[in-house]
Amino acid sequence: MKQLKLYYLEENYINYLRKFDTKVPYNKRRKRPYIGIIYTFENHNYFAPLSSPKEKHLKMSNNAIDIFKIQNGTLGIININNMLPTPLTCAKEILPLIKDQKYKILLEKQLTYINNHKTKLFSQIKQFYRRYKSNHLSKSQYERCCNFSLLEEKSLEYQDNLFINT
């Protein structure tokens, strides 16, 4: 299985998706941009955003299907509920660009854990996605979840427009 890397999404693409789904998180322009992993699933490249460690991550259920706890939450989480279909042309590998050494060490620890547990992560993503598509999520899970079907459609439109304009 291929090693995962950390990516930053172009602001234009995020803003485009936000026009259609307000649950698409904003990109933080500051020192700590919207960073995540990219993997291929259901014929789409998906970006799954990471969240830096917070006290609340430690208290979240280990059985929560819409988040993946990185080292039991001590290193943050992956927000499966906010994964975005993403053209690879809209993503840039971020780790080599990070200057803040403390932050870079955190990202390296997160990435190492994710790569060491990617089989479990992918299994959880597949289970969540299938439950989403078959309407088998709780109301609260749907309320904090991106609209994958709509975003997949809009991502393809975005890619088509990129192709037409080049």
XYZ file of C-alpha atoms in Angstrom:
166
model
C 0.000 0.000 0.000
C 1.300 3.440 -0.979
C 2.642 5.805 1.707
C 0.331 8.712 2.424
C 1.573 12.303 2.404
C 0.201 15.555 3.778
C -1.287 18.119 1.415
C -2.585 21.658 1.349
C -5.597 22.474 -0.843
C -5.729 25.529 -3.066
C -7.904 28.244 -1.632
C -9.755 28.729 -4.946
C -10.882 25.117 -4.935
C -12.050 25.238 -1.307
C -13.959 28.461 -1.974
C -15.550 26.875 -5.050
C -16.798 23.900 -3.016
C -18.049 26.178 -0.216
C -20.473 27.755 -2.700
C -22.323 24.433 -2.726
C -21.753 23.079 0.785
C -21.212 25.282 3.840
C -19.766 22.334 5.763
C -16.587 22.550 3.694
C -14.172 24.038 6.261
C -12.421 27.321 5.571
C -8.753 27.324 4.727
C -6.683 28.990 7.437
C -4.290 31.323 5.669
C -2.124 31.709 8.706
C 0.793 29.494 9.748
C -1.372 26.404 9.926
C -3.322 25.872 6.706
C -5.973 23.263 6.031
C -3.844 20.086 5.809
C -4.845 16.517 5.156
C -4.132 13.250 3.426
C -5.242 12.306 -0.081
C -6.315 8.826 -1.093
C -8.327 7.309 -3.937
C -11.751 5.990 -3.058
C -14.878 5.280 -5.142
C -13.128 6.596 -8.295
C -12.356 9.966 -6.676
C -9.275 11.380 -5.045
C -10.388 12.386 -1.571
C -8.770 14.875 0.778
C -9.398 14.100 4.464
C -8.483 17.024 6.730
C -6.481 16.699 9.925
C -7.230 18.574 13.096
C -4.449 19.522 15.499
C -4.625 17.987 18.988
C -7.291 19.383 21.291
C -8.446 18.295 24.733
C -11.857 17.320 23.318
C -10.231 14.729 21.006
C -9.164 12.706 24.031
C -12.783 12.531 25.210
C -14.270 11.554 21.844
C -15.463 7.997 21.518
C -13.033 5.495 20.057
C -16.052 4.069 18.235
C -16.970 7.336 16.453
C -17.240 6.457 12.778
C -16.880 9.986 11.392
C -13.451 10.741 12.884
C -10.204 8.796 13.067
C -8.271 9.417 16.263
C -4.548 9.785 15.714
C -2.827 8.009 18.605
C -6.031 7.989 20.681
C -6.506 11.706 19.990
C -3.201 12.838 21.515
C -2.016 13.766 18.007
C -5.387 15.050 16.787
C -7.933 13.499 14.461
C -8.809 13.017 10.810
C -12.226 14.457 10.025
C -13.699 11.737 7.821
C -17.012 13.588 7.853
C -15.300 16.528 6.090
C -13.428 14.621 3.397
C -13.533 16.322 -0.003
C -13.275 14.930 -3.515
C -10.176 16.688 -4.833
C -8.419 16.999 -8.181
C -4.725 16.320 -7.611
C -3.934 19.538 -9.476
C -5.520 21.441 -6.546
C -3.275 19.876 -3.913
C 0.297 20.592 -2.943
C 2.496 18.476 -0.706
C 3.039 20.545 2.418
C 5.582 18.882 4.714
C 8.720 20.070 2.852
C 7.389 23.661 3.013
C 6.821 23.863 6.804
C 9.380 26.133 8.496
C 8.061 26.001 12.089
C 10.034 23.031 13.496
C 7.639 22.325 16.381
C 4.681 22.173 13.975
C 6.671 20.098 11.473
C 7.484 17.538 14.181
C 3.761 17.283 15.044
C 2.886 16.757 11.363
C 5.605 14.114 10.999
C 4.295 12.262 14.073
C 0.731 12.436 12.732
C 1.817 11.176 9.327
C 3.854 8.309 10.783
C 0.900 7.172 12.887
C -1.501 7.473 9.938
C 0.768 5.444 7.652
C 1.241 2.789 10.345
C -2.553 2.500 10.741
C -3.792 3.196 7.213
C -5.489 -0.191 6.824
C -7.703 0.622 9.805
C -8.229 4.186 8.550
C -9.289 3.046 5.062
C -11.633 0.458 6.532
C -13.276 3.158 8.642
C -13.525 5.527 5.663
C -15.196 2.834 3.535
C -17.640 1.973 6.311
C -18.511 5.638 6.882
C -18.928 6.376 3.174
C -21.166 3.344 2.613
C -23.314 4.260 5.616
C -23.536 7.817 4.277
C -24.589 6.648 0.802
C -27.159 4.188 2.192
C -28.629 6.724 4.682
C -27.458 4.766 7.721
C -25.889 7.573 9.726
C -27.388 9.288 12.730
C -29.001 12.688 12.278
C -26.124 14.379 14.133
C -23.562 12.662 11.882
C -25.361 13.892 8.768
C -25.541 17.396 10.225
C -21.748 17.650 10.545
C -20.968 15.818 7.317
C -20.120 17.261 3.916
C -22.488 16.372 1.089
C -20.240 13.865 -0.665
C -22.583 13.205 -3.598
C -22.951 16.891 -4.441
C -19.249 17.610 -3.915
C -18.234 14.689 -6.148
C -20.381 16.176 -8.908
C -18.991 19.692 -8.357
C -15.419 18.405 -8.229
C -15.865 16.799 -11.653
C -17.336 20.058 -12.999
C -14.351 21.950 -11.589
C -11.939 19.534 -13.270
C -13.822 19.823 -16.571
C -13.592 23.620 -16.384
C -9.862 23.402 -15.667
C -9.429 21.159 -18.720
C -11.486 23.472 -20.953
C -9.569 26.579 -19.834
C -6.107 25.108 -20.492
